[in-house]
Amino acid sequence: MTSRLLLKVTCAAEAPERANQAFTVAAAACAAGAEVSLWLTGDAAWWAVPGKGPDLGLEHARPVEDLLAIVLDMGEMTLCSQCAERRGITADDVREGVQIAGAASFVEEALTEGVQALVY
């Protein structure tokens, strides 16, 4: 049975280490063969839009763009619909492979048997 990991990242430049850790864990889980679902909420929503996510400027950290590419290639990425609407982000704005969904979808994923959920 493949492990399923559900991650929600809620921060960006205001908490760079926490944000980077979320993307690092998501990419590492993909590389380890887990099914990964990464949700972008709050200011992390900007990473759903090419070129809009902040540079975290962390030494010794892999660039978020590299980590996002891994997750988009090997996992799933979802943008919170309310977060997108508050920021004026539409489906036409997001990276290829990013879906937009609401809290009910997150809860449904989180309550699926065998899912481990982490919030950063």
Short mmCIF file of C-alpha atoms in Angstrom, two decimals:
data_model
loop_
_atom_site.label_atom_id
_atom_site.label_comp_id
_atom_site.label_asym_id
_atom_site.label_seq_id
_atom_site.Cartn_x
_atom_site.Cartn_y
_atom_site.Cartn_z
CA MET A 1 0.00 0.00 0.00
CA THR A 2 1.35 3.40 -0.96
CA SER A 3 1.47 6.02 1.79
CA ARG A 4 -0.55 9.20 1.24
CA LEU A 5 0.65 12.50 2.66
CA LEU A 6 -1.54 15.61 2.75
CA LEU A 7 0.31 18.86 3.43
CA LYS A 8 -1.08 22.35 3.87
CA VAL A 9 1.29 25.31 3.76
CA THR A 10 -0.21 28.46 5.25
CA CYS A 11 2.72 30.87 5.21
CA ALA A 12 5.27 32.47 2.92
CA ALA A 13 7.93 35.14 3.46
CA GLU A 14 6.69 35.93 6.99
CA ALA A 15 7.81 32.43 8.09
CA PRO A 16 10.42 31.40 5.52
CA GLU A 17 11.81 28.37 7.32
CA ARG A 18 8.38 26.92 7.98
CA ALA A 19 7.30 27.51 4.37
CA ASN A 20 10.47 25.98 2.96
CA GLN A 21 10.11 22.98 5.27
CA ALA A 22 6.64 22.28 3.89
CA PHE A 23 7.90 22.24 0.30
CA THR A 24 10.99 20.22 1.26
CA VAL A 25 8.90 17.57 3.02
CA ALA A 26 6.44 17.42 0.10
CA ALA A 27 9.24 16.94 -2.44
CA ALA A 28 11.04 14.38 -0.26
CA ALA A 29 7.82 12.41 0.18
CA CYS A 30 7.30 12.39 -3.59
CA ALA A 31 10.84 11.14 -4.08
CA ALA A 32 10.22 8.41 -1.48
CA GLY A 33 7.23 7.17 -3.45
CA ALA A 34 4.40 8.56 -1.34
CA GLU A 35 1.24 9.94 -2.86
CA VAL A 36 1.49 13.66 -2.06
CA SER A 37 -1.22 16.29 -2.03
CA LEU A 38 0.07 19.80 -1.30
CA TRP A 39 -2.41 22.58 -0.50
CA LEU A 40 -1.44 26.24 -0.83
CA THR A 41 -3.33 28.54 1.53
CA GLY A 42 -2.90 32.04 2.91
CA ASP A 43 0.08 33.86 1.45
CA ALA A 44 1.42 30.54 0.17
CA ALA A 45 -1.29 30.91 -2.50
CA TRP A 46 1.11 33.05 -4.53
CA TRP A 47 3.27 30.00 -5.30
CA ALA A 48 0.40 28.69 -7.42
CA VAL A 49 1.07 31.54 -9.87
CA PRO A 50 4.27 31.33 -11.95
CA GLY A 51 6.80 33.95 -10.85
CA LYS A 52 4.67 35.28 -7.96
CA GLY A 53 5.86 33.19 -5.01
CA PRO A 54 8.37 35.02 -2.84
CA ASP A 55 12.05 34.11 -2.77
CA LEU A 56 12.57 32.93 0.80
CA GLY A 57 16.28 33.76 0.73
CA LEU A 58 17.26 30.83 2.95
CA GLU A 59 20.86 29.69 2.98
CA HIS A 60 21.38 25.96 2.48
CA ALA A 61 17.79 25.50 1.27
CA ARG A 62 16.78 24.21 -2.11
CA PRO A 63 14.88 26.90 -4.06
CA VAL A 64 11.11 26.63 -3.72
CA GLU A 65 10.75 26.63 -7.52
CA ASP A 66 12.77 23.39 -7.69
CA LEU A 67 10.66 21.80 -4.95
CA LEU A 68 7.42 22.90 -6.60
CA ALA A 69 8.53 21.30 -9.87
CA ILE A 70 9.03 17.97 -8.10
CA VAL A 71 5.62 18.09 -6.44
CA LEU A 72 3.87 19.13 -9.66
CA ASP A 73 5.60 16.31 -11.53
CA MET A 74 5.03 13.57 -8.98
CA GLY A 75 2.13 14.69 -6.78
CA GLU A 76 -0.90 16.94 -6.64
CA MET A 77 -1.10 20.64 -5.84
CA THR A 78 -4.25 22.51 -4.87
CA LEU A 79 -4.87 26.19 -4.27
CA CYS A 80 -7.45 27.13 -1.66
CA SER A 81 -10.43 28.71 -3.45
CA GLN A 82 -11.08 31.38 -0.80
CA CYS A 83 -7.39 32.27 -0.65
CA ALA A 84 -7.30 32.57 -4.44
CA GLU A 85 -10.39 34.75 -4.54
CA ARG A 86 -9.06 37.10 -1.84
CA ARG A 87 -5.90 37.59 -3.92
CA GLY A 88 -7.62 37.87 -7.29
CA ILE A 89 -6.04 34.63 -8.54
CA THR A 90 -8.09 32.76 -11.14
CA ALA A 91 -7.76 29.36 -12.79
CA ASP A 92 -6.20 31.15 -15.80
CA ASP A 93 -3.38 32.47 -13.57
CA VAL A 94 -2.14 29.25 -11.96
CA ARG A 95 0.65 26.91 -12.99
CA GLU A 96 -0.24 23.96 -15.15
CA GLY A 97 -1.31 21.10 -12.89
CA VAL A 98 -2.59 23.25 -10.01
CA GLN A 99 -6.24 22.81 -9.18
CA ILE A 100 -8.42 25.17 -7.16
CA ALA A 101 -10.71 23.71 -4.48
CA GLY A 102 -12.35 24.63 -1.21
CA ALA A 103 -12.20 23.55 2.41
CA ALA A 104 -14.70 20.71 1.90
CA SER A 105 -12.26 19.05 -0.53
CA PHE A 106 -9.40 19.41 1.96
CA VAL A 107 -11.51 17.87 4.73
CA GLU A 108 -12.56 15.01 2.46
CA GLU A 109 -8.90 14.27 1.69
CA ALA A 110 -7.88 14.56 5.33
CA LEU A 111 -10.57 12.12 6.45
CA THR A 112 -9.62 9.46 3.91
CA GLU A 113 -8.34 6.32 5.55
CA GLY A 114 -4.57 6.01 5.47
CA VAL A 115 -3.87 9.73 4.97
CA GLN A 116 -1.32 11.52 7.16
CA ALA A 117 -1.99 15.26 7.28
CA LEU A 118 0.57 17.93 8.16
CA VAL A 119 0.01 21.66 8.41
CA TYR A 120 2.85 24.17 8.14
#
